mmCIF file of C-alpha atoms in Angstrom:
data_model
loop_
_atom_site.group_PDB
_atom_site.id
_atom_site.type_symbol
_atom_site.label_atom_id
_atom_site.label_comp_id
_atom_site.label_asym_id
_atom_site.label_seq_id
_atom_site.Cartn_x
_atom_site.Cartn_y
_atom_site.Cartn_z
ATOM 1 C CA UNK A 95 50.538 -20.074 32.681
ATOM 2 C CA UNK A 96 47.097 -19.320 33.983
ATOM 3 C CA UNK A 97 45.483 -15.658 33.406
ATOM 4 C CA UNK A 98 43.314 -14.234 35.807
ATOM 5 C CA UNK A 99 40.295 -12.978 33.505
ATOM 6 C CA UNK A 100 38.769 -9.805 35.204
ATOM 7 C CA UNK A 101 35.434 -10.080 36.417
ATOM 8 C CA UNK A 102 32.889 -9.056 34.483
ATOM 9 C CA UNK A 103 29.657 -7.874 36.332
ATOM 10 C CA UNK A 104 26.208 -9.782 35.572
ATOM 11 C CA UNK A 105 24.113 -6.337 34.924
ATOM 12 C CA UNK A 106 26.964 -5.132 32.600
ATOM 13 C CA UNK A 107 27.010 -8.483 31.253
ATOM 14 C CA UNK A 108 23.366 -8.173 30.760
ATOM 15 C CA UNK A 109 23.004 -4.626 29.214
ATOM 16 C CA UNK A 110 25.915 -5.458 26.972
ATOM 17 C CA UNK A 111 24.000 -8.758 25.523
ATOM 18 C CA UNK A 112 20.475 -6.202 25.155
ATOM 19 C CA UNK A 113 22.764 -3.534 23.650
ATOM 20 C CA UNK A 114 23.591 -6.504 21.063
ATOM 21 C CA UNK A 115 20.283 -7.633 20.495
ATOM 22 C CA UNK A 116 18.923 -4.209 19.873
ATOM 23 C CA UNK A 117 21.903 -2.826 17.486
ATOM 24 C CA UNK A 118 20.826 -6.087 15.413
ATOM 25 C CA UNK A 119 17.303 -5.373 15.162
ATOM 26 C CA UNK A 120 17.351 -1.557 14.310
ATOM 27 C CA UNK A 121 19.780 -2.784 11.533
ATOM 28 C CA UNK A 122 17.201 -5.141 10.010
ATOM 29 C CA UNK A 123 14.446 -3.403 10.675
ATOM 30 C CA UNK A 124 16.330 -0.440 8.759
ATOM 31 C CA UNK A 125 17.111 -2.628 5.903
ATOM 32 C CA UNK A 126 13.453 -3.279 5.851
ATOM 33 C CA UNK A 127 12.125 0.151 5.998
ATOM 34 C CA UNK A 128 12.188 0.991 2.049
ATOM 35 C CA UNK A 129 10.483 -2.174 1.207
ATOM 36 C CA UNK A 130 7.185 -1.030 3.802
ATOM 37 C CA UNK A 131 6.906 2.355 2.699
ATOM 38 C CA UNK A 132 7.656 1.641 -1.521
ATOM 39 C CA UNK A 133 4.149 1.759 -1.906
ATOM 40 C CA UNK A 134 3.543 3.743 -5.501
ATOM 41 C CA UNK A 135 1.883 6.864 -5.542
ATOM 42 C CA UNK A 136 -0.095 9.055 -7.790
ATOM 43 C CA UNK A 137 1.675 11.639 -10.098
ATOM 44 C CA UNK A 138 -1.356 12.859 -11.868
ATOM 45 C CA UNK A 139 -4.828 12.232 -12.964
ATOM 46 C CA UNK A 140 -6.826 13.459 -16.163
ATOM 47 C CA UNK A 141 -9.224 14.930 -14.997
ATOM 48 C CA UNK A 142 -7.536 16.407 -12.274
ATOM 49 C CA UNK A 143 -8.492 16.574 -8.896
ATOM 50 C CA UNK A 144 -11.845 18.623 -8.354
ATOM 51 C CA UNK A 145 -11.314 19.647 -11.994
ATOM 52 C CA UNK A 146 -14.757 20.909 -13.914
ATOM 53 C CA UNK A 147 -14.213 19.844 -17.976
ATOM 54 C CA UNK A 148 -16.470 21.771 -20.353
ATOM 55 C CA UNK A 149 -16.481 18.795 -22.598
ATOM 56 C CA UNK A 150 -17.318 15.560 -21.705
ATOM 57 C CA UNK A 151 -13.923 13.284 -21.298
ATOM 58 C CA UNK A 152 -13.944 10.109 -23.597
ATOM 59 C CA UNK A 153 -11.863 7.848 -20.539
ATOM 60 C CA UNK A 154 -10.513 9.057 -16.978
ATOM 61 C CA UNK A 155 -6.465 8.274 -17.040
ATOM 62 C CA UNK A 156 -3.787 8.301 -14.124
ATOM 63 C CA UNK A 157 -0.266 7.718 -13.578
ATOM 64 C CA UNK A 158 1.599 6.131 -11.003
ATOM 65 C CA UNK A 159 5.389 6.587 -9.827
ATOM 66 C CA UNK A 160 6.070 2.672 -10.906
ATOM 67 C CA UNK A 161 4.552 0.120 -13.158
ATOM 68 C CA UNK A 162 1.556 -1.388 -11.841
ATOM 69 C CA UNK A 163 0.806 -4.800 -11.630
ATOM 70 C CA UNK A 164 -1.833 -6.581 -13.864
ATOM 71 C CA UNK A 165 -4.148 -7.754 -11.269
ATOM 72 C CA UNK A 166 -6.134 -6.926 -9.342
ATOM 73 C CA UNK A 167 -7.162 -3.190 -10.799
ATOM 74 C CA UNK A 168 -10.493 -1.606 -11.059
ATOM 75 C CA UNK A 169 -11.986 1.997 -11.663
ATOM 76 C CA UNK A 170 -15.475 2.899 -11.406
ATOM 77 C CA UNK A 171 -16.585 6.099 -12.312
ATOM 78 C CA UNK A 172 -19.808 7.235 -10.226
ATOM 79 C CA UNK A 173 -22.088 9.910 -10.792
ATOM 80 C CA UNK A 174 -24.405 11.229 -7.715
ATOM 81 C CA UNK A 175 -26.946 9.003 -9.043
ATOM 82 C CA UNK A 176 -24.566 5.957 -8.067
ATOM 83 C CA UNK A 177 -24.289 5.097 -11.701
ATOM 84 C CA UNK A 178 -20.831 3.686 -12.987
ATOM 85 C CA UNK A 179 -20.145 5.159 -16.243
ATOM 86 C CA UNK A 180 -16.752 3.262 -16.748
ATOM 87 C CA UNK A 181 -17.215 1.427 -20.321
ATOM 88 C CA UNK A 182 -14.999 -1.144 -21.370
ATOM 89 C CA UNK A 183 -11.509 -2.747 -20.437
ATOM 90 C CA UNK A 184 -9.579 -1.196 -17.935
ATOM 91 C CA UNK A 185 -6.145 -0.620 -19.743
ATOM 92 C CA UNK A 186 -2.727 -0.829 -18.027
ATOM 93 C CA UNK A 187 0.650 0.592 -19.679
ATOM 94 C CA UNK A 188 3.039 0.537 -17.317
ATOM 95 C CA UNK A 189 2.812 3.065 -14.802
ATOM 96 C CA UNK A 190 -0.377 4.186 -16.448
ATOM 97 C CA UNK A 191 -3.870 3.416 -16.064
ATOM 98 C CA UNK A 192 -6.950 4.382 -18.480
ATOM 99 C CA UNK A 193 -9.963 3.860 -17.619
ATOM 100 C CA UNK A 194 -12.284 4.340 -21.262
ATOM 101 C CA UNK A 195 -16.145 6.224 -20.310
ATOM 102 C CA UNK A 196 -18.976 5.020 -21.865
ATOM 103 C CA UNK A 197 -20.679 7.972 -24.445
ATOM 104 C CA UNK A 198 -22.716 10.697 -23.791
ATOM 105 C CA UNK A 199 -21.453 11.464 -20.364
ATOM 106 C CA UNK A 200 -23.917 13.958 -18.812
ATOM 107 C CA UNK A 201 -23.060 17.423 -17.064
ATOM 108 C CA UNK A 202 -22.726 16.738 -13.413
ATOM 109 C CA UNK A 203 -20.272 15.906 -10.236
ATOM 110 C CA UNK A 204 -18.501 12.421 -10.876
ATOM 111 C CA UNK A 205 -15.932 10.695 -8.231
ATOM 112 C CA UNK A 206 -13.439 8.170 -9.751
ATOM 113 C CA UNK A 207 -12.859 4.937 -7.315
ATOM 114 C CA UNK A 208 -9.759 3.380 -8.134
ATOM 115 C CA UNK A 209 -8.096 0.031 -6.674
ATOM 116 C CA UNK A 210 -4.505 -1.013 -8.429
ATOM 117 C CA UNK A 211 -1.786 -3.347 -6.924
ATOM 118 C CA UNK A 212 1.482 -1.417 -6.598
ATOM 119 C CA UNK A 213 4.992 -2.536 -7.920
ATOM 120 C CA UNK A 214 5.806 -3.890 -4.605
ATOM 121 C CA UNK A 215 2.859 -5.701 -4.504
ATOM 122 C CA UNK A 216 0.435 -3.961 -2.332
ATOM 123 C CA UNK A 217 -2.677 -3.077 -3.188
ATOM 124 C CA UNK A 218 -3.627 1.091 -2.674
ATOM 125 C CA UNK A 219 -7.043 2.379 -3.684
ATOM 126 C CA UNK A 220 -8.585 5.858 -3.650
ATOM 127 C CA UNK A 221 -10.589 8.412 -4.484
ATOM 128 C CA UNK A 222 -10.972 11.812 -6.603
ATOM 129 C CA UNK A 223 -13.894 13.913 -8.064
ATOM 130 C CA UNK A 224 -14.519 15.957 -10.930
ATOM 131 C CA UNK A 225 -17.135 17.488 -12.469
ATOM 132 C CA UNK A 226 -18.466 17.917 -16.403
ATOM 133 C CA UNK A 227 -20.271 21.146 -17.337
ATOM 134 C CA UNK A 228 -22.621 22.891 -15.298
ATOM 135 C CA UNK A 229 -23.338 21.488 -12.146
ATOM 136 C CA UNK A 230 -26.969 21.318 -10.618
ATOM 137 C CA UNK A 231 -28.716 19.377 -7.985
ATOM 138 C CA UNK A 232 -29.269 16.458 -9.190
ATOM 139 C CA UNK A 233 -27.948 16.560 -12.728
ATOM 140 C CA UNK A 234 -26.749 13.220 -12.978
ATOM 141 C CA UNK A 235 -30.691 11.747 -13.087
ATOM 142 C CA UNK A 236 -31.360 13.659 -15.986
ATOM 143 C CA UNK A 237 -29.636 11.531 -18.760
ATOM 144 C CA UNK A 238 -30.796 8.013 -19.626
ATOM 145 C CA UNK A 239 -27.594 7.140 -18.560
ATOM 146 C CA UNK A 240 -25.385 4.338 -20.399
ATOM 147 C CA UNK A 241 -27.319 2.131 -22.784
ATOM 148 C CA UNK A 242 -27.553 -0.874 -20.301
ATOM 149 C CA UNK A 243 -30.774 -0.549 -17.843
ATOM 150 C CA UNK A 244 -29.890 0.384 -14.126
ATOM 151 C CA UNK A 245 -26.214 1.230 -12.141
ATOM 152 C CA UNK A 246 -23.593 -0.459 -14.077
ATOM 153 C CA UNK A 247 -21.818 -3.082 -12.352
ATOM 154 C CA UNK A 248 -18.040 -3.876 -13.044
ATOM 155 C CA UNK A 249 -16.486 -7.673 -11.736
ATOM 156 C CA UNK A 250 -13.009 -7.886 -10.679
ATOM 157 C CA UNK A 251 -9.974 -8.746 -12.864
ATOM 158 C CA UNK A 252 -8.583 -12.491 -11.444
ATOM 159 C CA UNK A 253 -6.761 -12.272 -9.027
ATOM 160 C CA UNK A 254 -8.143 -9.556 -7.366
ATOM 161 C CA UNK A 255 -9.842 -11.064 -4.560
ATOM 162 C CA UNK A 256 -6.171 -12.436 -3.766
ATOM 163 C CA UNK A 257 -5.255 -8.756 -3.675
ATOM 164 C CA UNK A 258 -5.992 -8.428 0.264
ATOM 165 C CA UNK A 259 -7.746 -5.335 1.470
ATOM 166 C CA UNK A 260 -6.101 -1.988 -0.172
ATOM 167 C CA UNK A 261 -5.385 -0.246 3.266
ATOM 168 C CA UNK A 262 -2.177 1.168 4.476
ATOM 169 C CA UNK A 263 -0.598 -0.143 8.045
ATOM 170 C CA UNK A 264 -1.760 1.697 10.672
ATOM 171 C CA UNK A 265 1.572 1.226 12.358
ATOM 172 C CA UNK A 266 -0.303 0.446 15.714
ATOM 173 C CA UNK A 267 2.308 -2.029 17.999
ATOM 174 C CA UNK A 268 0.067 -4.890 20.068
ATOM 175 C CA UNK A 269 1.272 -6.574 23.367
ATOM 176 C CA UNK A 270 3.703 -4.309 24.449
ATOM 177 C CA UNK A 271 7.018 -5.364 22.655
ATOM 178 C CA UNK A 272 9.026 -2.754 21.847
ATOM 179 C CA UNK A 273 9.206 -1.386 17.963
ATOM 180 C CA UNK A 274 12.838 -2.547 17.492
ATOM 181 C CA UNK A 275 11.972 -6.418 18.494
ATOM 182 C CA UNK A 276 8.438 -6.462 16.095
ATOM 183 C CA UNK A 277 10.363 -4.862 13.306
ATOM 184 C CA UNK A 278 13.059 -7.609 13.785
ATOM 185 C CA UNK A 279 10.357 -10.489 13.506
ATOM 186 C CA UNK A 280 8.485 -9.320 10.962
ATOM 187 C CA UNK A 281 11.412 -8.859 8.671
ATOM 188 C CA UNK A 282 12.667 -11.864 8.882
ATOM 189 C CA UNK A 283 15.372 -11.103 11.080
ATOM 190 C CA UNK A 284 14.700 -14.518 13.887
ATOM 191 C CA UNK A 285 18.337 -15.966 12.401
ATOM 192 C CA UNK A 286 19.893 -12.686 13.395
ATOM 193 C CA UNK A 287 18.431 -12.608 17.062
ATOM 194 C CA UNK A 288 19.249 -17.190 17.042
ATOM 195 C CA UNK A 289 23.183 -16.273 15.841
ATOM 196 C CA UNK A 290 23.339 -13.722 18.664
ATOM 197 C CA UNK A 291 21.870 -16.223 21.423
ATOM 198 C CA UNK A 292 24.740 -18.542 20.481
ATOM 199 C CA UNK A 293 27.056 -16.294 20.533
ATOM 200 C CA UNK A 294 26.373 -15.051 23.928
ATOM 201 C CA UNK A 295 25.893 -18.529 25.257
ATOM 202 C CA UNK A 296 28.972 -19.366 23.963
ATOM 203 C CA UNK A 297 30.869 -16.270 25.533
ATOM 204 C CA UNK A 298 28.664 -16.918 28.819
ATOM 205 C CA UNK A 299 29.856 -20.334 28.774
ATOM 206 C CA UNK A 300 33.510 -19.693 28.278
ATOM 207 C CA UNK A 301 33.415 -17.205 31.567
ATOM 208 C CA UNK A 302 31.938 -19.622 33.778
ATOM 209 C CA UNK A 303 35.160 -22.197 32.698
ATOM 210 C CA UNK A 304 37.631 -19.632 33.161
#
């Protein structure tokens, strides 16, 4: 015997297969989240932030919330002469990074400029200052400076230029598509949305026999 199937509206037909399509996309795109935003961040710095040292530090140190990776890193130390006073190998021990200072470090404003590739591997750069001694216009011109002639000048580890450009997404969405559907695709989520199509076909399909 023959059942009647009850008809089912084309707009309701319609929402129901968008409905779908979007429940599947927030859920990948929600799976995906952590992975975008584990970039690692900075738990401390020696010197601190804006921190004025009486004593001239021997190396400039920070720590990260994960291990970072072993390529790609760089620290320059710059007085307000543009000099780098960073001497020697950039060490990495884990989540920590030391940066050793070449000697006789004069009084005067420095700014550390960092670049490290995270744990998740993206690469995050930055910025902090601090300061040694007395501070005066200018102070930074007053010491012969490290022993080589002229600004110091520091060459990438390998790999670094593979690094990409250390900036964080700007979370701007082009063309008009709505977040859900560029989350999906740039996850990885285009079997999701191709299972779906089928599926729908298929129940389309088996409507128009009935």
């Amino acid at each position: 015997m023959r059942q009647n199937m009850i008809p089912f509206p084309r707009a309701r037909w319609a929402m129901s297969a968008l409905a779908l399509v979007t429940l599947v996309a927030l859920s990948v795109a929600a799976g995906a989240a952590p992975a975008a935003t584990a970039h690692d961040q900075v738990l401390s710095t020696s010197p601190t932030t804006g921190e004025n040292v009486d004593t001239a530090p021997k190396q400039v140190a920070m720590v990260f919330s994960d291990d970072i990776l072993s390529v790609g890193a760089i620290m320059l130390i710059v007085d307000d002469q543009g000099r780098n006073w960073a001497d020697g190998t950039l060490k990495l021990d884990r989540a920590t990074v030391t940066q050793p200072l070449a000697p006789g470090l004069p009084n005067g404003a420095y700014e550390v400029r960092w670049r490290v590739v995270s744990a998740d591997g993206h690469p995050i750069a930055g910025t902090f200052p601090f300061s040694v001694g007395t501070v005066t216009a200018g102070s930074g011109s007053a010491s012969a400076g490290p022993a080589s002639s002229g600004p110091a000048t520091v060459s990438p580890q390998p790999g670094a230029a593979d690094a990409g450009p250390a900036q964080a997404p700007t979370g701007a969405i082009g063309g008009g598509l709505p977040l859900a559907v560029v989350a999906l695709l740039g996850a990885g989520g285009g079997i999701a949305v191709l299972v779906v199509v089928l599926l729908l076909t298929s129940l389309w399909k088996r409507r128009r026999s009935a």
